[in-house]
């Protein structure tokens, strides 16, 4: 017996948090009985579980995409303000099932994951699993050692102290410096607010890594499917053991897709100080 939200996540229908909303909205039933309690459990092998009246699949096919998000796109499936989202970067065959793992703000760019593996998504996003995210960050001016140490120890952001971070000064300049920041939590606009707290505004922010998964040479506005080895490494890093048997490539594996040009930027990102 497992909690319903976990079953829905395992079925690749949503993240665990989104699945909780589905249950509270009365969209889930077990053996014909609508369930609205988040504490409810079910047996996926012996009971009929439905979402919006349709039985869920017991053997979902999981997909895992690595995406280089450009600036100027919203990192959600849809946007109430009708702004362009990262889902415009991928073919229609992916859009219906996949959803983003975490977010990057509108002006940021870099590595994002898209998947229908709800349990992996949940563990990658939850701070208790301590998955490090690595960022290349260009800021105004040259931060002093004391300011960098404040970032390492945690600074107050919106009334709450940030978790300790790994911070390195890679290149120093009078007007512009490059930092590398590694975080294990993912609060909204956290890197920008951390740098602002020490008096240095972020000029450019690129997420380079999630755990051991690196953006590598994937260029802005393109994506690719993860290899089985990459999926297995991610799963093992959050205690999920071997790669899911549902992992299956689809017809557009290892292809890179250019996205519609955005008005925010037309050039490929450079990791050199400008």
GROMACS .gro file of N, CA and C in nm, residues 181-273:
model
  279
  181UNK      N    1   2.876   2.927  -0.773
  181UNK     CA    2   2.798   2.906  -0.651
  181UNK      C    3   2.729   2.770  -0.660
  182UNK      N    4   2.743   2.691  -0.554
  182UNK     CA    5   2.680   2.560  -0.547
  182UNK      C    6   2.583   2.560  -0.430
  183UNK      N    7   2.455   2.531  -0.459
  183UNK     CA    8   2.349   2.532  -0.358
  183UNK      C    9   2.285   2.393  -0.349
  184UNK      N   10   2.228   2.363  -0.233
  184UNK     CA   11   2.149   2.241  -0.218
  184UNK      C   12   2.003   2.271  -0.186
  185UNK      N   13   1.966   2.398  -0.189
  185UNK     CA   14   1.825   2.435  -0.176
  185UNK      C   15   1.788   2.519  -0.297
  186UNK      N   16   1.658   2.536  -0.320
  186UNK     CA   17   1.616   2.603  -0.442
  186UNK      C   18   1.506   2.705  -0.420
  187UNK      N   19   1.531   2.802  -0.334
  187UNK     CA   20   1.432   2.907  -0.312
  187UNK      C   21   1.421   2.998  -0.433
  188UNK      N   22   1.308   3.063  -0.448
  188UNK     CA   23   1.281   3.147  -0.563
  188UNK      C   24   1.383   3.261  -0.572
  189UNK      N   25   1.447   3.274  -0.689
  189UNK     CA   26   1.546   3.379  -0.717
  189UNK      C   27   1.656   3.385  -0.610
  190UNK      N   28   1.690   3.268  -0.556
  190UNK     CA   29   1.780   3.264  -0.441
  190UNK      C   30   1.918   3.320  -0.473
  191UNK      N   31   1.979   3.279  -0.582
  191UNK     CA   32   2.115   3.325  -0.613
  191UNK      C   33   2.116   3.477  -0.632
  192UNK      N   34   2.019   3.530  -0.703
  192UNK     CA   35   2.014   3.675  -0.724
  192UNK      C   36   1.997   3.750  -0.592
  193UNK      N   37   1.911   3.699  -0.506
  193UNK     CA   38   1.887   3.767  -0.378
  193UNK      C   39   2.006   3.754  -0.285
  194UNK      N   40   2.077   3.642  -0.291
  194UNK     CA   41   2.198   3.625  -0.210
  194UNK      C   42   2.304   3.727  -0.250
  195UNK      N   43   2.325   3.740  -0.379
  195UNK     CA   44   2.427   3.835  -0.426
  195UNK      C   45   2.385   3.979  -0.397
  196UNK      N   46   2.258   4.005  -0.409
  196UNK     CA   47   2.208   4.139  -0.376
  196UNK      C   48   2.231   4.170  -0.229
  197UNK      N   49   2.220   4.068  -0.144
  197UNK     CA   50   2.238   4.088   0.001
  197UNK      C   51   2.379   4.129   0.037
  198UNK      N   52   2.478   4.095  -0.048
  198UNK     CA   53   2.616   4.137  -0.020
  198UNK      C   54   2.657   4.257  -0.107
  199UNK      N   55   2.558   4.318  -0.173
  199UNK     CA   56   2.584   4.441  -0.245
  199UNK      C   57   2.631   4.427  -0.388
  200UNK      N   58   2.607   4.313  -0.450
  200UNK     CA   59   2.651   4.290  -0.588
  200UNK      C   60   2.535   4.235  -0.671
  201UNK      N   61   2.493   4.307  -0.771
  201UNK     CA   62   2.382   4.264  -0.855
  201UNK      C   63   2.427   4.159  -0.955
  202UNK      N   64   2.341   4.064  -0.981
  202UNK     CA   65   2.369   3.961  -1.081
  202UNK      C   66   2.349   4.017  -1.221
  203UNK      N   67   2.449   3.999  -1.306
  203UNK     CA   68   2.441   4.042  -1.445
  203UNK      C   69   2.401   3.927  -1.536
  204UNK      N   70   2.449   3.807  -1.504
  204UNK     CA   71   2.419   3.689  -1.584
  204UNK      C   72   2.427   3.568  -1.494
  205UNK      N   73   2.334   3.473  -1.513
  205UNK     CA   74   2.330   3.354  -1.430
  205UNK      C   75   2.303   3.233  -1.519
  206UNK      N   76   2.392   3.133  -1.511
  206UNK     CA   77   2.377   3.011  -1.591
  206UNK      C   78   2.388   2.891  -1.499
  207UNK      N   79   2.288   2.806  -1.499
  207UNK     CA   80   2.299   2.681  -1.422
  207UNK      C   81   2.374   2.579  -1.506
  208UNK      N   82   2.484   2.529  -1.450
  208UNK     CA   83   2.572   2.438  -1.522
  208UNK      C   84   2.549   2.292  -1.489
  209UNK      N   85   2.508   2.264  -1.364
  209UNK     CA   86   2.498   2.125  -1.322
  209UNK      C   87   2.382   2.105  -1.226
  210UNK      N   88   2.322   1.986  -1.233
  210UNK     CA   89   2.228   1.937  -1.131
  210UNK      C   90   2.285   1.804  -1.085
  211UNK      N   91   2.331   1.799  -0.962
  211UNK     CA   92   2.403   1.681  -0.916
  211UNK      C   93   2.525   1.661  -1.003
  212UNK      N   94   2.542   1.539  -1.055
  212UNK     CA   95   2.655   1.510  -1.143
  212UNK      C   96   2.624   1.531  -1.290
  213UNK      N   97   2.504   1.578  -1.321
  213UNK     CA   98   2.464   1.599  -1.460
  213UNK      C   99   2.506   1.738  -1.505
  214UNK      N  100   2.584   1.746  -1.614
  214UNK     CA  101   2.639   1.873  -1.660
  214UNK      C  102   2.574   1.918  -1.790
  215UNK      N  103   2.559   2.049  -1.803
  215UNK     CA  104   2.506   2.108  -1.926
  215UNK      C  105   2.597   2.078  -2.044
  216UNK      N  106   2.726   2.079  -2.019
  216UNK     CA  107   2.823   2.045  -2.123
  216UNK      C  108   2.814   2.138  -2.243
  217UNK      N  109   2.818   2.080  -2.363
  217UNK     CA  110   2.821   2.158  -2.486
  217UNK      C  111   2.681   2.187  -2.542
  218UNK      N  112   2.577   2.147  -2.469
  218UNK     CA  113   2.441   2.171  -2.518
  218UNK      C  114   2.417   2.321  -2.528
  219UNK      N  115   2.383   2.369  -2.646
  219UNK     CA  116   2.372   2.512  -2.669
  219UNK      C  117   2.233   2.565  -2.635
  220UNK      N  118   2.227   2.694  -2.621
  220UNK     CA  119   2.105   2.762  -2.580
  220UNK      C  120   1.988   2.730  -2.674
  221UNK      N  121   1.876   2.691  -2.615
  221UNK     CA  122   1.756   2.664  -2.693
  221UNK      C  123   1.747   2.523  -2.748
  222UNK      N  124   1.837   2.432  -2.706
  222UNK     CA  125   1.833   2.295  -2.756
  222UNK      C  126   1.816   2.197  -2.641
  223UNK      N  127   1.783   2.072  -2.675
  223UNK     CA  128   1.766   1.970  -2.573
  223UNK      C  129   1.812   1.836  -2.628
  224UNK      N  130   1.825   1.740  -2.536
  224UNK     CA  131   1.852   1.602  -2.574
  224UNK      C  132   1.799   1.511  -2.465
  225UNK      N  133   1.778   1.384  -2.499
  225UNK     CA  134   1.739   1.286  -2.398
  225UNK      C  135   1.861   1.243  -2.318
  226UNK      N  136   1.840   1.213  -2.192
  226UNK     CA  137   1.949   1.161  -2.110
  226UNK      C  138   1.977   1.016  -2.148
  227UNK      N  139   2.102   0.977  -2.133
  227UNK     CA  140   2.138   0.838  -2.153
  227UNK      C  141   2.092   0.756  -2.032
  228UNK      N  142   2.087   0.625  -2.048
  228UNK     CA  143   2.050   0.539  -1.937
  228UNK      C  144   2.148   0.554  -1.821
  229UNK      N  145   2.276   0.575  -1.855
  229UNK     CA  146   2.376   0.592  -1.750
  229UNK      C  147   2.351   0.721  -1.672
  230UNK      N  148   2.313   0.827  -1.741
  230UNK     CA  149   2.286   0.954  -1.673
  230UNK      C  150   2.164   0.942  -1.583
  231UNK      N  151   2.059   0.876  -1.632
  231UNK     CA  152   1.939   0.857  -1.551
  231UNK      C  153   1.972   0.775  -1.427
  232UNK      N  154   2.047   0.667  -1.445
  232UNK     CA  155   2.083   0.581  -1.334
  232UNK      C  156   2.163   0.657  -1.229
  233UNK      N  157   2.256   0.741  -1.274
  233UNK     CA  158   2.338   0.819  -1.180
  233UNK      C  159   2.252   0.916  -1.101
  234UNK      N  160   2.156   0.981  -1.167
  234UNK     CA  161   2.066   1.073  -1.096
  234UNK      C  162   1.984   0.998  -0.992
  235UNK      N  163   1.929   0.883  -1.033
  235UNK     CA  164   1.846   0.806  -0.941
  235UNK      C  165   1.926   0.758  -0.821
  236UNK      N  166   2.046   0.708  -0.845
  236UNK     CA  167   2.127   0.660  -0.734
  236UNK      C  168   2.167   0.774  -0.641
  237UNK      N  169   2.182   0.895  -0.694
  237UNK     CA  170   2.221   1.009  -0.610
  237UNK      C  171   2.113   1.048  -0.510
  238UNK      N  172   1.987   1.008  -0.537
  238UNK     CA  173   1.877   1.039  -0.445
  238UNK      C  174   1.816   0.913  -0.386
  239UNK      N  175   1.892   0.803  -0.392
  239UNK     CA  176   1.851   0.681  -0.324
  239UNK      C  177   1.746   0.598  -0.394
  240UNK      N  178   1.736   0.609  -0.526
  240UNK     CA  179   1.637   0.531  -0.600
  240UNK      C  180   1.696   0.406  -0.663
  241UNK      N  181   1.822   0.380  -0.646
  241UNK     CA  182   1.881   0.256  -0.694
  241UNK      C  183   1.897   0.253  -0.843
  242UNK      N  184   1.863   0.140  -0.905
  242UNK     CA  185   1.886   0.121  -1.047
  242UNK      C  186   1.791   0.206  -1.130
  243UNK      N  187   1.828   0.226  -1.255
  243UNK     CA  188   1.745   0.303  -1.347
  243UNK      C  189   1.610   0.236  -1.362
  244UNK      N  190   1.507   0.320  -1.380
  244UNK     CA  191   1.371   0.270  -1.393
  244UNK      C  192   1.356   0.183  -1.516
  245UNK      N  193   1.284   0.067  -1.504
  245UNK     CA  194   1.260  -0.017  -1.621
  245UNK      C  195   1.171   0.050  -1.723
  246UNK      N  196   1.105   0.158  -1.682
  246UNK     CA  197   1.017   0.227  -1.776
  246UNK      C  198   1.090   0.325  -1.865
  247UNK      N  199   1.222   0.344  -1.841
  247UNK     CA  200   1.297   0.441  -1.920
  247UNK      C  201   1.304   0.394  -2.064
  248UNK      N  202   1.252   0.476  -2.154
  248UNK     CA  203   1.248   0.437  -2.295
  248UNK      C  204   1.273   0.559  -2.382
  249UNK      N  205   1.360   0.542  -2.479
  249UNK     CA  206   1.385   0.650  -2.574
  249UNK      C  207   1.270   0.660  -2.672
  250UNK      N  208   1.245   0.782  -2.723
  250UNK     CA  209   1.146   0.789  -2.829
  250UNK      C  210   1.214   0.824  -2.960
  251UNK      N  211   1.136   0.848  -3.061
  251UNK     CA  212   1.190   0.855  -3.197
  251UNK      C  213   1.284   0.972  -3.219
  252UNK      N  214   1.283   1.071  -3.130
  252UNK     CA  215   1.370   1.185  -3.156
  252UNK      C  216   1.489   1.188  -3.062
  253UNK      N  217   1.539   1.072  -3.021
  253UNK     CA  218   1.652   1.067  -2.929
  253UNK      C  219   1.776   1.130  -2.992
  254UNK      N  220   1.851   1.194  -2.902
  254UNK     CA  221   1.981   1.252  -2.936
  254UNK      C  222   1.976   1.357  -3.045
  255UNK      N  223   1.859   1.406  -3.080
  255UNK     CA  224   1.852   1.516  -3.174
  255UNK      C  225   1.846   1.646  -3.097
  256UNK      N  226   1.891   1.754  -3.157
  256UNK     CA  227   1.885   1.885  -3.093
  256UNK      C  228   1.791   1.972  -3.172
  257UNK      N  229   1.706   2.044  -3.099
  257UNK     CA  230   1.602   2.122  -3.165
  257UNK      C  231   1.623   2.270  -3.135
  258UNK      N  232   1.627   2.350  -3.240
  258UNK     CA  233   1.637   2.493  -3.221
  258UNK      C  234   1.499   2.547  -3.186
  259UNK      N  235   1.501   2.651  -3.104
  259UNK     CA  236   1.375   2.708  -3.061
  259UNK      C  237   1.351   2.840  -3.131
  260UNK      N  238   1.230   2.886  -3.127
  260UNK     CA  239   1.199   3.016  -3.184
  260UNK      C  240   1.286   3.122  -3.117
  261UNK      N  241   1.330   3.218  -3.193
  261UNK     CA  242   1.416   3.322  -3.137
  261UNK      C  243   1.337   3.403  -3.037
  262UNK      N  244   1.401   3.435  -2.926
  262UNK     CA  245   1.337   3.520  -2.828
  262UNK      C  246   1.389   3.662  -2.845
  263UNK      N  247   1.318   3.754  -2.787
  263UNK     CA  248   1.358   3.894  -2.799
  263UNK      C  249   1.464   3.930  -2.696
  264UNK      N  250   1.488   3.838  -2.600
  264UNK     CA  251   1.581   3.871  -2.495
  264UNK      C  252   1.725   3.853  -2.535
  265UNK      N  253   1.753   3.752  -2.616
  265UNK     CA  254   1.892   3.727  -2.652
  265UNK      C  255   1.899   3.645  -2.779
  266UNK      N  256   1.996   3.673  -2.863
  266UNK     CA  257   2.010   3.600  -2.988
  266UNK      C  258   2.143   3.525  -2.998
  267UNK      N  259   2.230   3.546  -2.904
  267UNK     CA  260   2.361   3.484  -2.914
  267UNK      C  261   2.374   3.368  -2.818
  268UNK      N  262   2.469   3.282  -2.847
  268UNK     CA  263   2.495   3.169  -2.757
  268UNK      C  264   2.562   3.223  -2.632
  269UNK      N  265   2.537   3.154  -2.518
  269UNK     CA  266   2.597   3.203  -2.394
  269UNK      C  267   2.748   3.183  -2.395
  270UNK      N  268   2.816   3.272  -2.331
  270UNK     CA  269   2.960   3.257  -2.315
  270UNK      C  270   2.990   3.250  -2.168
  271UNK      N  271   3.077   3.160  -2.130
  271UNK     CA  272   3.115   3.149  -1.990
  271UNK      C  273   3.243   3.226  -1.962
  272UNK      N  274   3.277   3.317  -2.052
  272UNK     CA  275   3.392   3.404  -2.031
  272UNK      C  276   3.344   3.538  -1.979
  273UNK      N  277   3.427   3.601  -1.896
  273UNK     CA  278   3.392   3.731  -1.845
  273UNK      C  279   3.392   3.832  -1.958
   0.00000   0.00000   0.00000
